[in-house]
CSV table of N, CA and C in Angstrom, one decimal:
chain,number,residue,atom,x,y,z
A,1,PRO,N,143.2,-38.0,40.1
A,1,PRO,CA,144.4,-37.0,39.1
A,1,PRO,C,145.3,-37.7,37.7
A,2,ALA,N,145.5,-39.0,37.9
A,2,ALA,CA,145.6,-39.7,36.7
A,2,ALA,C,145.1,-40.4,35.7
A,3,GLU,N,144.3,-40.8,36.8
A,3,GLU,CA,142.5,-40.9,36.4
A,3,GLU,C,142.6,-40.5,35.0
A,4,PHE,N,142.0,-39.4,35.1
A,4,PHE,CA,141.8,-37.4,34.9
A,4,PHE,C,142.0,-37.5,33.2
A,5,ALA,N,143.6,-37.7,33.3
A,5,ALA,CA,144.1,-37.9,32.7
A,5,ALA,C,144.3,-39.0,32.2
A,6,LYS,N,144.2,-39.8,31.8
A,6,LYS,CA,143.5,-41.3,31.3
A,6,LYS,C,143.1,-41.2,30.4
A,7,LEU,N,141.7,-40.6,30.5
A,7,LEU,CA,140.5,-39.9,30.3
A,7,LEU,C,140.7,-38.8,29.7
A,8,ASN,N,141.9,-38.4,28.9
A,8,ASN,CA,141.3,-36.5,28.9
A,8,ASN,C,140.9,-35.5,29.3
A,9,GLU,N,140.3,-35.6,30.7
A,9,GLU,CA,139.9,-34.4,31.4
A,9,GLU,C,141.0,-33.7,32.2
A,10,CYS,N,140.4,-32.9,32.6
A,10,CYS,CA,141.5,-31.1,33.0
A,10,CYS,C,141.0,-32.3,34.9
A,11,PRO,N,142.4,-32.3,35.8
A,11,PRO,CA,142.6,-33.2,36.7
A,11,PRO,C,141.9,-31.8,37.8
A,12,LEU,N,141.3,-30.7,37.2
A,12,LEU,CA,141.5,-28.9,37.9
A,12,LEU,C,140.0,-29.4,38.4
A,13,ASP,N,139.1,-29.5,37.5
A,13,ASP,CA,137.8,-29.4,37.2
A,13,ASP,C,136.9,-30.7,38.2
A,14,PRO,N,135.7,-29.1,39.3
A,14,PRO,CA,135.7,-30.4,39.9
A,14,PRO,C,134.8,-31.3,39.1
A,15,GLY,N,133.7,-30.9,38.6
A,15,GLY,CA,132.1,-32.1,37.9
A,15,GLY,C,131.3,-31.4,38.3
A,16,GLY,N,130.5,-32.6,38.0
A,16,GLY,CA,129.1,-32.9,38.9
A,16,GLY,C,128.4,-31.6,38.0
A,17,TYR,N,128.7,-31.6,36.4
A,17,TYR,CA,127.9,-31.2,35.7
A,17,TYR,C,128.1,-31.4,34.3
A,18,PHE,N,126.9,-32.1,33.8
A,18,PHE,CA,126.9,-32.0,32.5
A,18,PHE,C,126.9,-32.1,31.2
A,19,ILE,N,127.0,-32.4,29.8
A,19,ILE,CA,127.0,-31.4,28.8
A,19,ILE,C,125.7,-31.8,27.8
A,20,VAL,N,124.7,-31.0,27.5
A,20,VAL,CA,123.7,-31.5,26.9
A,20,VAL,C,123.5,-30.6,25.3
A,21,LYS,N,124.3,-31.5,24.5
A,21,LYS,CA,124.7,-30.6,23.3
A,21,LYS,C,124.2,-29.4,23.5
A,22,GLY,N,126.2,-28.8,24.5
A,22,GLY,CA,126.8,-28.3,23.6
A,22,GLY,C,126.4,-27.0,25.1
A,23,VAL,N,125.6,-27.7,25.8
A,23,VAL,CA,125.4,-27.0,26.9
A,23,VAL,C,125.2,-27.1,28.3
A,24,GLU,N,126.7,-26.4,29.3
A,24,GLU,CA,126.4,-27.3,30.5
A,24,GLU,C,125.1,-27.0,31.4
A,25,LYS,N,124.7,-28.3,31.4
A,25,LYS,CA,123.7,-28.7,32.6
A,25,LYS,C,124.0,-28.5,33.7
A,26,VAL,N,123.6,-28.3,34.9
A,26,VAL,CA,123.5,-28.1,36.5
A,26,VAL,C,122.4,-29.1,37.4
A,27,ILE,N,122.9,-29.4,37.7
A,27,ILE,CA,121.6,-31.0,37.9
A,27,ILE,C,122.1,-29.4,40.2
A,28,LEU,N,121.1,-29.9,40.1
A,28,LEU,CA,120.4,-28.8,41.7
A,28,LEU,C,119.9,-29.6,42.4
A,29,ILE,N,119.6,-30.0,43.6
A,29,ILE,CA,119.5,-30.3,45.0
A,29,ILE,C,118.5,-29.8,46.0
A,30,GLN,N,116.6,-29.6,45.8
A,30,GLN,CA,116.1,-28.8,46.2
A,30,GLN,C,115.6,-30.0,47.9
A,31,GLU,N,115.7,-29.1,48.6
A,31,GLU,CA,115.4,-30.4,49.6
A,31,GLU,C,113.7,-29.6,49.9
A,32,GLN,N,112.8,-30.3,50.4
A,32,GLN,CA,111.4,-30.4,51.0
A,32,GLN,C,111.3,-30.3,51.6
A,33,LEU,N,110.9,-29.8,52.1
A,33,LEU,CA,110.4,-30.8,54.4
A,33,LEU,C,109.6,-31.9,54.3
A,34,SER,N,109.5,-32.3,55.4
A,34,SER,CA,108.7,-33.2,55.3
A,34,SER,C,106.7,-33.1,55.4
A,35,LYS,N,105.8,-32.4,54.4
A,35,LYS,CA,104.0,-33.2,55.0
A,35,LYS,C,103.9,-34.3,56.1
A,36,ASN,N,103.0,-33.1,56.3
A,36,ASN,CA,102.4,-33.7,57.6
A,36,ASN,C,103.0,-34.6,59.0
A,37,ARG,N,104.4,-33.9,59.3
A,37,ARG,CA,105.2,-33.7,60.4
A,37,ARG,C,105.3,-33.1,61.5
A,38,ILE,N,106.0,-33.4,62.4
A,38,ILE,CA,105.5,-31.5,63.3
A,38,ILE,C,107.2,-32.1,63.2
A,39,ILE,N,107.9,-30.4,63.1
A,39,ILE,CA,109.0,-30.4,63.0
A,39,ILE,C,109.6,-29.4,63.8
A,40,VAL,N,110.1,-29.4,64.6
A,40,VAL,CA,110.9,-29.1,65.7
A,40,VAL,C,112.1,-28.9,66.2
A,41,GLU,N,112.8,-27.1,65.6
A,41,GLU,CA,113.5,-26.9,65.8
A,41,GLU,C,114.1,-26.1,66.4
A,42,ALA,N,115.1,-25.1,66.8
A,42,ALA,CA,115.2,-23.7,67.7
A,42,ALA,C,116.4,-23.1,67.0
A,43,ASP,N,116.0,-21.3,67.1
A,43,ASP,CA,115.3,-20.5,65.7
A,43,ASP,C,117.3,-19.7,66.0
A,44,ARG,N,118.2,-19.2,65.5
A,44,ARG,CA,119.4,-18.3,65.7
A,44,ARG,C,119.7,-18.5,67.2
A,45,LYS,N,118.9,-17.3,67.8
A,45,LYS,CA,118.5,-17.0,68.5
A,45,LYS,C,118.6,-18.2,69.9
A,46,GLY,N,118.0,-19.9,69.6
A,46,GLY,CA,117.5,-20.6,70.8
A,46,GLY,C,116.0,-20.9,71.0
A,47,THR,N,115.2,-20.1,70.9
A,47,THR,CA,113.9,-20.1,70.7
A,47,THR,C,114.1,-21.5,70.0
A,48,VAL,N,113.8,-21.9,70.6
A,48,VAL,CA,112.3,-23.6,70.3
A,48,VAL,C,110.9,-23.9,69.6
A,49,GLY,N,111.0,-23.5,68.4
A,49,GLY,CA,109.2,-23.9,68.1
A,49,GLY,C,109.0,-25.0,67.2
A,50,ALA,N,107.9,-24.9,66.9
A,50,ALA,CA,107.3,-26.4,65.8
A,50,ALA,C,107.3,-25.3,64.6
A,51,SER,N,106.8,-26.5,63.9
A,51,SER,CA,105.6,-26.4,62.7
A,51,SER,C,105.7,-27.6,62.0
A,52,VAL,N,104.5,-27.3,60.9
A,52,VAL,CA,103.6,-28.3,60.1
A,52,VAL,C,103.3,-28.0,58.8
A,53,THR,N,104.3,-28.6,58.0
A,53,THR,CA,103.0,-28.1,56.7
A,53,THR,C,102.0,-29.4,56.3
A,54,SER,N,101.2,-28.4,56.0
A,54,SER,CA,99.9,-30.0,55.9
A,54,SER,C,100.0,-29.8,54.6
A,55,SER,N,99.5,-30.7,53.8
A,55,SER,CA,99.3,-31.0,52.2
A,55,SER,C,98.1,-31.9,51.8
A,56,THR,N,97.6,-31.3,51.1
A,56,THR,CA,95.9,-31.7,50.2
A,56,THR,C,96.1,-32.4,48.8
A,57,HIS,N,94.7,-32.6,48.4
A,57,HIS,CA,96.0,-33.2,46.3
A,57,HIS,C,95.5,-31.0,46.2
A,58,GLU,N,94.9,-30.6,47.3
A,58,GLU,CA,94.4,-29.2,46.4
A,58,GLU,C,94.6,-28.1,47.4
A,59,LYS,N,95.0,-28.0,48.5
A,59,LYS,CA,95.8,-27.3,49.0
A,59,LYS,C,96.5,-27.5,50.2
A,60,LYS,N,98.2,-26.7,50.6
A,60,LYS,CA,99.2,-26.6,51.4
A,60,LYS,C,98.8,-25.6,52.4
A,61,SER,N,99.7,-25.8,53.3
A,61,SER,CA,99.3,-25.2,54.6
A,61,SER,C,100.1,-24.7,55.8
A,62,ARG,N,100.5,-23.7,55.8
A,62,ARG,CA,101.7,-24.0,57.3
A,62,ARG,C,101.5,-23.5,58.1
A,63,THR,N,101.7,-24.4,59.7
A,63,THR,CA,100.9,-23.6,61.1
A,63,THR,C,102.8,-24.3,61.9
A,64,ASN,N,103.1,-22.6,62.1
A,64,ASN,CA,103.7,-22.7,63.3
A,64,ASN,C,103.0,-22.1,65.0
A,65,ILE,N,103.6,-23.0,66.3
A,65,ILE,CA,103.4,-22.4,66.7
A,65,ILE,C,105.2,-22.0,67.6
A,66,THR,N,104.4,-20.7,68.2
A,66,THR,CA,106.1,-19.7,68.6
A,66,THR,C,106.2,-19.7,70.0
A,67,VAL,N,107.1,-18.4,70.9
A,67,VAL,CA,107.0,-17.6,71.4
A,67,VAL,C,107.8,-16.6,71.6
A,68,LYS,N,106.4,-16.1,72.1
A,68,LYS,CA,107.1,-14.8,71.8
A,68,LYS,C,106.7,-13.9,74.3
A,69,GLN,N,107.7,-13.5,74.3
A,69,GLN,CA,107.8,-12.9,75.2
A,69,GLN,C,107.4,-13.6,76.3
A,70,GLY,N,107.6,-15.5,76.9
A,70,GLY,CA,107.3,-16.4,77.7
A,70,GLY,C,106.1,-16.9,77.1
A,71,ARG,N,105.2,-16.4,76.5
A,71,ARG,CA,103.7,-17.2,75.9
A,71,ARG,C,103.5,-18.2,74.0
A,72,PHE,N,103.1,-19.2,74.3
A,72,PHE,CA,103.4,-19.9,73.3
A,72,PHE,C,101.9,-19.3,72.2
A,73,TYR,N,102.0,-18.2,70.7
A,73,TYR,CA,100.9,-18.6,70.0
A,73,TYR,C,101.1,-19.0,68.4
A,74,LEU,N,100.5,-19.2,68.5
A,74,LEU,CA,99.7,-20.3,67.0
A,74,LEU,C,99.5,-19.3,65.4
A,75,LYS,N,100.9,-19.2,64.3
A,75,LYS,CA,100.7,-19.0,63.8
A,75,LYS,C,100.6,-19.9,62.5
A,76,HIS,N,99.3,-19.3,61.2
A,76,HIS,CA,99.1,-20.1,60.5
A,76,HIS,C,98.7,-19.1,59.0
A,77,ASN,N,98.5,-19.7,57.9
A,77,ASN,CA,99.6,-19.0,56.6
A,77,ASN,C,98.5,-17.8,56.3
A,78,THR,N,96.6,-18.6,57.1
A,78,THR,CA,96.1,-18.4,56.3
A,78,THR,C,94.8,-17.2,56.8
A,79,LEU,N,96.2,-16.7,58.7
A,79,LEU,CA,95.6,-15.9,59.3
A,79,LEU,C,96.7,-14.7,58.9
A,80,SER,N,96.2,-13.3,59.4
A,80,SER,CA,96.9,-12.3,59.0
A,80,SER,C,98.0,-12.2,61.0
A,81,GLU,N,97.3,-12.4,61.7
A,81,GLU,CA,97.4,-12.6,63.8
A,81,GLU,C,98.4,-14.1,64.2
A,82,ASP,N,99.0,-14.1,65.2
A,82,ASP,CA,99.1,-14.9,66.0
A,82,ASP,C,98.1,-14.6,66.9
A,83,ILE,N,97.5,-15.5,67.1
A,83,ILE,CA,97.1,-16.1,67.9
A,83,ILE,C,97.7,-17.5,69.4
A,84,PRO,N,96.2,-16.4,70.7
A,84,PRO,CA,97.7,-16.8,71.5
A,84,PRO,C,96.9,-18.6,71.9
A,85,ILE,N,98.0,-19.7,72.4
A,85,ILE,CA,97.2,-20.9,71.9
A,85,ILE,C,96.5,-21.2,73.7
A,86,ALA,N,96.3,-20.4,74.7
A,86,ALA,CA,94.9,-21.0,75.8
A,86,ALA,C,93.4,-20.5,74.2
A,87,ILE,N,93.8,-19.8,73.5
A,87,ILE,CA,92.5,-19.4,72.5
A,87,ILE,C,91.7,-19.9,71.5
A,88,ILE,N,93.5,-21.2,71.0
A,88,ILE,CA,93.4,-21.9,70.3
A,88,ILE,C,92.4,-23.4,71.3
A,89,PHE,N,93.6,-23.5,72.0
A,89,PHE,CA,92.7,-24.7,73.1
A,89,PHE,C,91.1,-24.8,72.6
A,90,LYS,N,90.8,-23.1,73.9
A,90,LYS,CA,88.8,-23.5,73.7
A,90,LYS,C,88.5,-23.3,72.8
A,91,ALA,N,89.1,-22.2,71.5
A,91,ALA,CA,88.4,-22.8,70.9
A,91,ALA,C,87.4,-24.2,69.8
A,92,MET,N,88.8,-25.3,70.0
A,92,MET,CA,88.2,-26.3,69.8
A,92,MET,C,87.8,-26.9,71.5
A,93,GLY,N,87.3,-26.3,71.4
A,93,GLY,CA,86.6,-27.3,72.7
A,93,GLY,C,87.0,-27.2,74.4
A,94,VAL,N,88.7,-27.3,74.5
A,94,VAL,CA,88.3,-27.4,75.9
A,94,VAL,C,88.0,-25.5,76.9
A,95,GLU,N,87.5,-26.6,77.5
A,95,GLU,CA,86.3,-25.8,79.0
A,95,GLU,C,87.2,-25.0,79.7
A,96,SER,N,88.5,-24.7,80.5
A,96,SER,CA,89.3,-24.0,81.6
A,96,SER,C,90.7,-25.6,81.1
A,97,ASP,N,91.1,-23.8,82.4
A,97,ASP,CA,92.7,-24.2,81.8
A,97,ASP,C,93.3,-25.4,82.6
A,98,GLN,N,92.5,-26.0,83.2
A,98,GLN,CA,92.7,-27.0,83.7
A,98,GLN,C,92.9,-28.5,83.1
A,99,GLU,N,91.8,-27.9,81.8
A,99,GLU,CA,91.5,-29.3,80.8
A,99,GLU,C,93.0,-28.6,80.5
A,100,ILE,N,93.3,-28.0,79.9
A,100,ILE,CA,95.1,-27.7,79.8
A,100,ILE,C,95.5,-28.2,78.9
A,101,VAL,N,96.1,-27.6,81.0
A,101,VAL,CA,96.9,-28.5,81.7
A,101,VAL,C,97.3,-29.9,81.8
A,102,GLN,N,95.3,-30.3,82.1
A,102,GLN,CA,95.5,-32.6,82.1
A,102,GLN,C,96.2,-32.4,79.6
A,103,MET,N,96.1,-31.7,79.3
A,103,MET,CA,95.9,-32.4,78.1
A,103,MET,C,97.8,-32.1,77.3
A,104,ILE,N,98.3,-31.3,78.3
A,104,ILE,CA,99.5,-31.5,78.0
A,104,ILE,C,101.1,-31.1,78.9
A,105,GLY,N,100.3,-31.7,80.3
A,105,GLY,CA,100.8,-32.7,81.1
A,105,GLY,C,101.4,-31.1,82.1
A,106,THR,N,101.9,-32.6,83.0
A,106,THR,CA,101.6,-31.5,84.9
A,106,THR,C,103.1,-31.3,85.3
A,107,GLU,N,103.9,-32.4,83.5
A,107,GLU,CA,105.1,-31.8,85.5
A,107,GLU,C,105.7,-30.6,85.1
A,108,GLU,N,106.3,-30.1,86.1
A,108,GLU,CA,106.5,-28.6,86.7
A,108,GLU,C,107.8,-27.8,85.3
A,109,HIS,N,108.8,-28.4,84.9
A,109,HIS,CA,109.1,-27.8,83.6
A,109,HIS,C,107.7,-27.5,82.2
A,110,VAL,N,106.2,-28.5,82.3
A,110,VAL,CA,106.0,-28.0,81.3
A,110,VAL,C,105.6,-26.8,81.3
A,111,MET,N,105.0,-26.8,83.2
A,111,MET,CA,103.5,-25.8,84.1
A,111,MET,C,105.0,-24.3,83.6
A,112,ALA,N,105.5,-24.8,84.3
A,112,ALA,CA,107.1,-23.5,84.4
A,112,ALA,C,107.4,-22.8,82.4
A,113,ALA,N,107.8,-23.4,81.3
A,113,ALA,CA,106.9,-22.9,80.1
A,113,ALA,C,105.5,-22.5,80.2
A,114,PHE,N,104.7,-22.9,80.0
A,114,PHE,CA,103.1,-23.0,78.8
A,114,PHE,C,102.1,-22.4,80.4
A,115,GLY,N,102.9,-21.9,81.9
A,115,GLY,CA,101.8,-21.2,82.7
A,115,GLY,C,101.3,-20.4,82.0
A,116,PRO,N,102.3,-19.4,82.0
A,116,PRO,CA,102.0,-17.9,81.1
A,116,PRO,C,101.2,-17.8,80.6
A,117,SER,N,101.6,-18.6,78.9
A,117,SER,CA,100.8,-19.1,77.4
A,117,SER,C,99.2,-18.9,78.6
A,118,LEU,N,98.8,-19.5,80.0
A,118,LEU,CA,97.5,-19.3,80.8
A,118,LEU,C,97.1,-18.4,81.0
A,119,GLU,N,97.9,-17.8,81.1
A,119,GLU,CA,97.6,-16.1,81.9
A,119,GLU,C,96.3,-14.8,81.5
């Protein structure tokens, strides 16, 4: 506060702005999510989901994995409906539920979480 007084500044002024040609200018920080990285987080209800924002020079897209009623779904910004994750695996050439299980893991907690999605 004493330093402000020496500089003829108000000690109660919080700062954080600049005066340019007599006009106040404020710098706002804009957070941007990492591109092409999977982000796993919990929502307010504690439901865990994963998302990735993919980016090329031409396009941006966002893919989310969500859980509804104990089943995993894929949501993409170009699709109007959520798609069951088992259908996504099969569309990518995984032929059986056994192959899906081998890919995601056979641990008991993984099977307990993912099992309903295979029904």
